[in-house]
């Protein structure tokens, strides 16, 4: 268990905040910007994978190459009141049994859908989720990714 509430990570590679293989992150109110690994098509603000879990309530993820919040391979993210904006593929992305719960979550101006499920084993849900301006032009996300990688909140 790692507590990193209220911290900021800018310009990471495949993930700014990463819980893997049963690991847990307490990342409430954390900020992730500019995560990118273009050679592998990766770069998410928050990633929970192989049973890892993240409490990212009130967190913010922007200008990441892939997604703001990504849950894969039975990873779980609690993203209540979290915001995902200007991410390259989706705001919230889940695959292979990954779960994201985002009550009061916001997706805005992502260059893909606000939420994206890669397969039927994954889930993204929450009450009062808000979505606006998604499917934005790729240039709006790509231009900000380099800037977001350089500038903290």
mmCIF file of the C-alpha atoms, coordinates in Angstrom:
data_MODEL
# 
_entry.id   MODEL 
# 
loop_
_atom_site.group_PDB 
_atom_site.id 
_atom_site.type_symbol 
_atom_site.label_atom_id 
_atom_site.label_alt_id 
_atom_site.label_comp_id 
_atom_site.label_asym_id 
_atom_site.label_entity_id 
_atom_site.label_seq_id 
_atom_site.pdbx_PDB_ins_code 
_atom_site.Cartn_x 
_atom_site.Cartn_y 
_atom_site.Cartn_z 
_atom_site.occupancy 
_atom_site.B_iso_or_equiv 
_atom_site.pdbx_formal_charge 
_atom_site.auth_seq_id 
_atom_site.auth_comp_id 
_atom_site.auth_asym_id 
_atom_site.auth_atom_id 
_atom_site.pdbx_PDB_model_num 
ATOM 1   C CA . UNK A 1 1   ? 0.000   0.000  0.000   1.00 0.00 ? 1   UNK A CA 1 
ATOM 2   C CA . UNK A 1 2   ? 1.348   3.396  -1.029  1.00 0.00 ? 2   UNK A CA 1 
ATOM 3   C CA . UNK A 1 3   ? -0.293  6.666  -0.039  1.00 0.00 ? 3   UNK A CA 1 
ATOM 4   C CA . UNK A 1 4   ? 0.232   9.419  -2.585  1.00 0.00 ? 4   UNK A CA 1 
ATOM 5   C CA . UNK A 1 5   ? -2.863  11.552 -2.040  1.00 0.00 ? 5   UNK A CA 1 
ATOM 6   C CA . UNK A 1 6   ? -2.674  15.051 -3.462  1.00 0.00 ? 6   UNK A CA 1 
ATOM 7   C CA . UNK A 1 7   ? 0.545   14.441 -5.382  1.00 0.00 ? 7   UNK A CA 1 
ATOM 8   C CA . UNK A 1 8   ? 1.310   15.346 -8.993  1.00 0.00 ? 8   UNK A CA 1 
ATOM 9   C CA . UNK A 1 9   ? 3.080   13.292 -11.660 1.00 0.00 ? 9   UNK A CA 1 
ATOM 10  C CA . UNK A 1 10  ? 3.975   14.835 -15.030 1.00 0.00 ? 10  UNK A CA 1 
ATOM 11  C CA . UNK A 1 11  ? 5.682   13.306 -18.063 1.00 0.00 ? 11  UNK A CA 1 
ATOM 12  C CA . UNK A 1 12  ? 5.705   9.639  -17.009 1.00 0.00 ? 12  UNK A CA 1 
ATOM 13  C CA . UNK A 1 13  ? 6.054   6.748  -19.483 1.00 0.00 ? 13  UNK A CA 1 
ATOM 14  C CA . UNK A 1 14  ? 3.348   4.081  -19.598 1.00 0.00 ? 14  UNK A CA 1 
ATOM 15  C CA . UNK A 1 15  ? 1.625   5.225  -16.359 1.00 0.00 ? 15  UNK A CA 1 
ATOM 16  C CA . UNK A 1 16  ? 1.859   8.098  -13.913 1.00 0.00 ? 16  UNK A CA 1 
ATOM 17  C CA . UNK A 1 17  ? 0.292   6.073  -11.051 1.00 0.00 ? 17  UNK A CA 1 
ATOM 18  C CA . UNK A 1 18  ? 0.450   2.272  -11.370 1.00 0.00 ? 18  UNK A CA 1 
ATOM 19  C CA . UNK A 1 19  ? -0.957  -0.442 -9.060  1.00 0.00 ? 19  UNK A CA 1 
ATOM 20  C CA . UNK A 1 20  ? 0.150   -3.904 -10.216 1.00 0.00 ? 20  UNK A CA 1 
ATOM 21  C CA . UNK A 1 21  ? -0.181  -7.508 -9.059  1.00 0.00 ? 21  UNK A CA 1 
ATOM 22  C CA . UNK A 1 22  ? -2.337  -6.829 -6.008  1.00 0.00 ? 22  UNK A CA 1 
ATOM 23  C CA . UNK A 1 23  ? -0.621  -3.547 -5.106  1.00 0.00 ? 23  UNK A CA 1 
ATOM 24  C CA . UNK A 1 24  ? -2.743  -0.686 -3.785  1.00 0.00 ? 24  UNK A CA 1 
ATOM 25  C CA . UNK A 1 25  ? -2.475  3.070  -4.208  1.00 0.00 ? 25  UNK A CA 1 
ATOM 26  C CA . UNK A 1 26  ? -4.276  5.667  -2.135  1.00 0.00 ? 26  UNK A CA 1 
ATOM 27  C CA . UNK A 1 27  ? -4.178  8.516  -4.671  1.00 0.00 ? 27  UNK A CA 1 
ATOM 28  C CA . UNK A 1 28  ? -7.131  10.700 -3.732  1.00 0.00 ? 28  UNK A CA 1 
ATOM 29  C CA . UNK A 1 29  ? -6.878  14.136 -5.296  1.00 0.00 ? 29  UNK A CA 1 
ATOM 30  C CA . UNK A 1 30  ? -3.739  13.186 -7.250  1.00 0.00 ? 30  UNK A CA 1 
ATOM 31  C CA . UNK A 1 31  ? -2.962  14.801 -10.628 1.00 0.00 ? 31  UNK A CA 1 
ATOM 32  C CA . UNK A 1 32  ? -1.528  12.942 -13.633 1.00 0.00 ? 32  UNK A CA 1 
ATOM 33  C CA . UNK A 1 33  ? -0.545  14.699 -16.835 1.00 0.00 ? 33  UNK A CA 1 
ATOM 34  C CA . UNK A 1 34  ? 1.427   13.871 -19.970 1.00 0.00 ? 34  UNK A CA 1 
ATOM 35  C CA . UNK A 1 35  ? 2.056   10.120 -19.488 1.00 0.00 ? 35  UNK A CA 1 
ATOM 36  C CA . UNK A 1 36  ? 3.188   8.735  -22.817 1.00 0.00 ? 36  UNK A CA 1 
ATOM 37  C CA . UNK A 1 37  ? 5.015   5.762  -24.279 1.00 0.00 ? 37  UNK A CA 1 
ATOM 38  C CA . UNK A 1 38  ? 4.307   6.164  -28.000 1.00 0.00 ? 38  UNK A CA 1 
ATOM 39  C CA . UNK A 1 39  ? 6.494   3.222  -29.049 1.00 0.00 ? 39  UNK A CA 1 
ATOM 40  C CA . UNK A 1 40  ? 4.136   0.871  -27.178 1.00 0.00 ? 40  UNK A CA 1 
ATOM 41  C CA . UNK A 1 41  ? 0.901   2.860  -27.507 1.00 0.00 ? 41  UNK A CA 1 
ATOM 42  C CA . UNK A 1 42  ? 0.766   3.375  -23.732 1.00 0.00 ? 42  UNK A CA 1 
ATOM 43  C CA . UNK A 1 43  ? 0.390   6.329  -21.436 1.00 0.00 ? 43  UNK A CA 1 
ATOM 44  C CA . UNK A 1 44  ? -2.351  6.581  -18.809 1.00 0.00 ? 44  UNK A CA 1 
ATOM 45  C CA . UNK A 1 45  ? -2.662  8.752  -15.763 1.00 0.00 ? 45  UNK A CA 1 
ATOM 46  C CA . UNK A 1 46  ? -3.815  5.948  -13.445 1.00 0.00 ? 46  UNK A CA 1 
ATOM 47  C CA . UNK A 1 47  ? -3.458  2.209  -14.194 1.00 0.00 ? 47  UNK A CA 1 
ATOM 48  C CA . UNK A 1 48  ? -4.643  -0.752 -12.099 1.00 0.00 ? 48  UNK A CA 1 
ATOM 49  C CA . UNK A 1 49  ? -3.578  -4.117 -13.520 1.00 0.00 ? 49  UNK A CA 1 
ATOM 50  C CA . UNK A 1 50  ? -3.448  -7.786 -12.457 1.00 0.00 ? 50  UNK A CA 1 
ATOM 51  C CA . UNK A 1 51  ? -5.534  -7.272 -9.340  1.00 0.00 ? 51  UNK A CA 1 
ATOM 52  C CA . UNK A 1 52  ? -4.022  -3.925 -8.381  1.00 0.00 ? 52  UNK A CA 1 
ATOM 53  C CA . UNK A 1 53  ? -6.357  -1.266 -7.006  1.00 0.00 ? 53  UNK A CA 1 
ATOM 54  C CA . UNK A 1 54  ? -6.357  2.508  -6.837  1.00 0.00 ? 54  UNK A CA 1 
ATOM 55  C CA . UNK A 1 55  ? -8.500  4.872  -4.779  1.00 0.00 ? 55  UNK A CA 1 
ATOM 56  C CA . UNK A 1 56  ? -8.383  7.907  -7.054  1.00 0.00 ? 56  UNK A CA 1 
ATOM 57  C CA . UNK A 1 57  ? -11.408 9.791  -5.720  1.00 0.00 ? 57  UNK A CA 1 
ATOM 58  C CA . UNK A 1 58  ? -11.221 13.428 -6.775  1.00 0.00 ? 58  UNK A CA 1 
ATOM 59  C CA . UNK A 1 59  ? -8.194  12.768 -8.988  1.00 0.00 ? 59  UNK A CA 1 
ATOM 60  C CA . UNK A 1 60  ? -7.542  14.487 -12.309 1.00 0.00 ? 60  UNK A CA 1 
ATOM 61  C CA . UNK A 1 61  ? -5.907  13.013 -15.430 1.00 0.00 ? 61  UNK A CA 1 
ATOM 62  C CA . UNK A 1 62  ? -5.213  15.026 -18.547 1.00 0.00 ? 62  UNK A CA 1 
ATOM 63  C CA . UNK A 1 63  ? -3.167  14.991 -21.752 1.00 0.00 ? 63  UNK A CA 1 
ATOM 64  C CA . UNK A 1 64  ? -2.153  11.316 -21.438 1.00 0.00 ? 64  UNK A CA 1 
ATOM 65  C CA . UNK A 1 65  ? -1.481  9.390  -24.646 1.00 0.00 ? 65  UNK A CA 1 
ATOM 66  C CA . UNK A 1 66  ? -3.927  6.520  -24.002 1.00 0.00 ? 66  UNK A CA 1 
ATOM 67  C CA . UNK A 1 67  ? -6.403  7.305  -21.224 1.00 0.00 ? 67  UNK A CA 1 
ATOM 68  C CA . UNK A 1 68  ? -6.899  9.142  -17.987 1.00 0.00 ? 68  UNK A CA 1 
ATOM 69  C CA . UNK A 1 69  ? -7.866  6.038  -15.974 1.00 0.00 ? 69  UNK A CA 1 
ATOM 70  C CA . UNK A 1 70  ? -7.166  2.468  -17.161 1.00 0.00 ? 70  UNK A CA 1 
ATOM 71  C CA . UNK A 1 71  ? -8.217  -0.784 -15.438 1.00 0.00 ? 71  UNK A CA 1 
ATOM 72  C CA . UNK A 1 72  ? -6.868  -4.024 -16.947 1.00 0.00 ? 72  UNK A CA 1 
ATOM 73  C CA . UNK A 1 73  ? -6.704  -7.714 -16.052 1.00 0.00 ? 73  UNK A CA 1 
ATOM 74  C CA . UNK A 1 74  ? -8.933  -7.573 -12.954 1.00 0.00 ? 74  UNK A CA 1 
ATOM 75  C CA . UNK A 1 75  ? -7.522  -4.252 -11.767 1.00 0.00 ? 75  UNK A CA 1 
ATOM 76  C CA . UNK A 1 76  ? -9.936  -1.874 -10.030 1.00 0.00 ? 76  UNK A CA 1 
ATOM 77  C CA . UNK A 1 77  ? -10.097 1.910  -9.807  1.00 0.00 ? 77  UNK A CA 1 
ATOM 78  C CA . UNK A 1 78  ? -12.380 3.927  -7.545  1.00 0.00 ? 78  UNK A CA 1 
ATOM 79  C CA . UNK A 1 79  ? -12.627 7.271  -9.331  1.00 0.00 ? 79  UNK A CA 1 
ATOM 80  C CA . UNK A 1 80  ? -15.488 9.014  -7.536  1.00 0.00 ? 80  UNK A CA 1 
ATOM 81  C CA . UNK A 1 81  ? -15.558 12.673 -8.519  1.00 0.00 ? 81  UNK A CA 1 
ATOM 82  C CA . UNK A 1 82  ? -12.522 12.202 -10.786 1.00 0.00 ? 82  UNK A CA 1 
ATOM 83  C CA . UNK A 1 83  ? -11.979 14.123 -14.024 1.00 0.00 ? 83  UNK A CA 1 
ATOM 84  C CA . UNK A 1 84  ? -10.450 12.798 -17.256 1.00 0.00 ? 84  UNK A CA 1 
ATOM 85  C CA . UNK A 1 85  ? -9.843  15.345 -20.000 1.00 0.00 ? 85  UNK A CA 1 
ATOM 86  C CA . UNK A 1 86  ? -7.871  15.723 -23.224 1.00 0.00 ? 86  UNK A CA 1 
ATOM 87  C CA . UNK A 1 87  ? -6.629  12.108 -23.175 1.00 0.00 ? 87  UNK A CA 1 
ATOM 88  C CA . UNK A 1 88  ? -5.722  10.487 -26.496 1.00 0.00 ? 88  UNK A CA 1 
ATOM 89  C CA . UNK A 1 89  ? -8.032  7.456  -26.609 1.00 0.00 ? 89  UNK A CA 1 
ATOM 90  C CA . UNK A 1 90  ? -10.566 7.691  -23.770 1.00 0.00 ? 90  UNK A CA 1 
ATOM 91  C CA . UNK A 1 91  ? -11.224 9.258  -20.422 1.00 0.00 ? 91  UNK A CA 1 
ATOM 92  C CA . UNK A 1 92  ? -11.950 5.950  -18.645 1.00 0.00 ? 92  UNK A CA 1 
ATOM 93  C CA . UNK A 1 93  ? -10.725 2.721  -20.311 1.00 0.00 ? 93  UNK A CA 1 
ATOM 94  C CA . UNK A 1 94  ? -11.225 -0.865 -19.087 1.00 0.00 ? 94  UNK A CA 1 
ATOM 95  C CA . UNK A 1 95  ? -10.362 -4.309 -20.488 1.00 0.00 ? 95  UNK A CA 1 
ATOM 96  C CA . UNK A 1 96  ? -9.945  -7.953 -19.457 1.00 0.00 ? 96  UNK A CA 1 
ATOM 97  C CA . UNK A 1 97  ? -11.955 -7.865 -16.238 1.00 0.00 ? 97  UNK A CA 1 
ATOM 98  C CA . UNK A 1 98  ? -10.863 -4.359 -15.244 1.00 0.00 ? 98  UNK A CA 1 
ATOM 99  C CA . UNK A 1 99  ? -13.373 -2.264 -13.305 1.00 0.00 ? 99  UNK A CA 1 
ATOM 100 C CA . UNK A 1 100 ? -13.728 1.481  -12.876 1.00 0.00 ? 100 UNK A CA 1 
ATOM 101 C CA . UNK A 1 101 ? -16.348 2.938  -10.547 1.00 0.00 ? 101 UNK A CA 1 
ATOM 102 C CA . UNK A 1 102 ? -16.717 6.673  -11.161 1.00 0.00 ? 102 UNK A CA 1 
ATOM 103 C CA . UNK A 1 103 ? -19.737 8.120  -9.374  1.00 0.00 ? 103 UNK A CA 1 
ATOM 104 C CA . UNK A 1 104 ? -19.828 11.860 -10.188 1.00 0.00 ? 104 UNK A CA 1 
ATOM 105 C CA . UNK A 1 105 ? -16.930 11.304 -12.615 1.00 0.00 ? 105 UNK A CA 1 
ATOM 106 C CA . UNK A 1 106 ? -16.375 13.717 -15.487 1.00 0.00 ? 106 UNK A CA 1 
ATOM 107 C CA . UNK A 1 107 ? -15.010 13.035 -18.964 1.00 0.00 ? 107 UNK A CA 1 
ATOM 108 C CA . UNK A 1 108 ? -14.372 16.099 -21.064 1.00 0.00 ? 108 UNK A CA 1 
ATOM 109 C CA . UNK A 1 109 ? -12.758 16.777 -24.465 1.00 0.00 ? 109 UNK A CA 1 
ATOM 110 C CA . UNK A 1 110 ? -11.034 13.397 -24.777 1.00 0.00 ? 110 UNK A CA 1 
ATOM 111 C CA . UNK A 1 111 ? -9.940  12.458 -28.299 1.00 0.00 ? 111 UNK A CA 1 
ATOM 112 C CA . UNK A 1 112 ? -12.064 9.331  -28.184 1.00 0.00 ? 112 UNK A CA 1 
ATOM 113 C CA . UNK A 1 113 ? -15.114 8.377  -26.150 1.00 0.00 ? 113 UNK A CA 1 
ATOM 114 C CA . UNK A 1 114 ? -15.498 9.395  -22.535 1.00 0.00 ? 114 UNK A CA 1 
ATOM 115 C CA . UNK A 1 115 ? -15.638 5.718  -21.533 1.00 0.00 ? 115 UNK A CA 1 
ATOM 116 C CA . UNK A 1 116 ? -14.319 2.736  -23.497 1.00 0.00 ? 116 UNK A CA 1 
ATOM 117 C CA . UNK A 1 117 ? -14.701 -0.985 -22.815 1.00 0.00 ? 117 UNK A CA 1 
ATOM 118 C CA . UNK A 1 118 ? -12.398 -3.194 -24.870 1.00 0.00 ? 118 UNK A CA 1 
ATOM 119 C CA . UNK A 1 119 ? -14.357 -6.362 -24.110 1.00 0.00 ? 119 UNK A CA 1 
ATOM 120 C CA . UNK A 1 120 ? -17.431 -7.697 -22.305 1.00 0.00 ? 120 UNK A CA 1 
ATOM 121 C CA . UNK A 1 121 ? -15.502 -8.746 -19.179 1.00 0.00 ? 121 UNK A CA 1 
ATOM 122 C CA . UNK A 1 122 ? -14.654 -5.146 -18.224 1.00 0.00 ? 122 UNK A CA 1 
ATOM 123 C CA . UNK A 1 123 ? -16.928 -2.571 -16.613 1.00 0.00 ? 123 UNK A CA 1 
ATOM 124 C CA . UNK A 1 124 ? -17.133 1.172  -16.118 1.00 0.00 ? 124 UNK A CA 1 
ATOM 125 C CA . UNK A 1 125 ? -19.996 2.645  -14.192 1.00 0.00 ? 125 UNK A CA 1 
ATOM 126 C CA . UNK A 1 126 ? -21.226 5.189  -11.761 1.00 0.00 ? 126 UNK A CA 1 
ATOM 127 C CA . UNK A 1 127 ? -24.146 7.402  -10.950 1.00 0.00 ? 127 UNK A CA 1 
ATOM 128 C CA . UNK A 1 128 ? -24.246 11.010 -12.087 1.00 0.00 ? 128 UNK A CA 1 
ATOM 129 C CA . UNK A 1 129 ? -21.331 10.662 -14.507 1.00 0.00 ? 129 UNK A CA 1 
ATOM 130 C CA . UNK A 1 130 ? -20.994 13.655 -16.837 1.00 0.00 ? 130 UNK A CA 1 
ATOM 131 C CA . UNK A 1 131 ? -19.541 13.625 -20.331 1.00 0.00 ? 131 UNK A CA 1 
ATOM 132 C CA . UNK A 1 132 ? -19.013 16.522 -22.727 1.00 0.00 ? 132 UNK A CA 1 
ATOM 133 C CA . UNK A 1 133 ? -17.055 17.314 -25.865 1.00 0.00 ? 133 UNK A CA 1 
ATOM 134 C CA . UNK A 1 134 ? -15.489 13.867 -26.237 1.00 0.00 ? 134 UNK A CA 1 
ATOM 135 C CA . UNK A 1 135 ? -14.439 12.560 -29.680 1.00 0.00 ? 135 UNK A CA 1 
ATOM 136 C CA . UNK A 1 136 ? -12.468 15.798 -29.941 1.00 0.00 ? 136 UNK A CA 1 
ATOM 137 C CA . UNK A 1 137 ? -9.986  16.357 -32.761 1.00 0.00 ? 137 UNK A CA 1 
ATOM 138 C CA . UNK A 1 138 ? -6.738  14.452 -32.175 1.00 0.00 ? 138 UNK A CA 1 
ATOM 139 C CA . UNK A 1 139 ? -4.715  17.636 -32.448 1.00 0.00 ? 139 UNK A CA 1 
ATOM 140 C CA . UNK A 1 140 ? -6.325  18.996 -29.263 1.00 0.00 ? 140 UNK A CA 1 
ATOM 141 C CA . UNK A 1 141 ? -4.975  16.070 -27.237 1.00 0.00 ? 141 UNK A CA 1 
ATOM 142 C CA . UNK A 1 142 ? -1.641  15.616 -28.980 1.00 0.00 ? 142 UNK A CA 1 
ATOM 143 C CA . UNK A 1 143 ? -0.667  19.275 -28.803 1.00 0.00 ? 143 UNK A CA 1 
ATOM 144 C CA . UNK A 1 144 ? -1.349  19.348 -25.077 1.00 0.00 ? 144 UNK A CA 1 
ATOM 145 C CA . UNK A 1 145 ? 0.466   16.090 -24.305 1.00 0.00 ? 145 UNK A CA 1 
ATOM 146 C CA . UNK A 1 146 ? 3.923   17.556 -24.777 1.00 0.00 ? 146 UNK A CA 1 
ATOM 147 C CA . UNK A 1 147 ? 2.938   20.673 -22.843 1.00 0.00 ? 147 UNK A CA 1 
ATOM 148 C CA . UNK A 1 148 ? 1.293   18.597 -20.109 1.00 0.00 ? 148 UNK A CA 1 
ATOM 149 C CA . UNK A 1 149 ? 4.430   16.481 -19.767 1.00 0.00 ? 149 UNK A CA 1 
ATOM 150 C CA . UNK A 1 150 ? 6.454   19.625 -19.059 1.00 0.00 ? 150 UNK A CA 1 
ATOM 151 C CA . UNK A 1 151 ? 4.110   21.467 -16.730 1.00 0.00 ? 151 UNK A CA 1 
ATOM 152 C CA . UNK A 1 152 ? 2.826   20.354 -13.359 1.00 0.00 ? 152 UNK A CA 1 
ATOM 153 C CA . UNK A 1 153 ? -0.489  21.584 -12.019 1.00 0.00 ? 153 UNK A CA 1 
# 
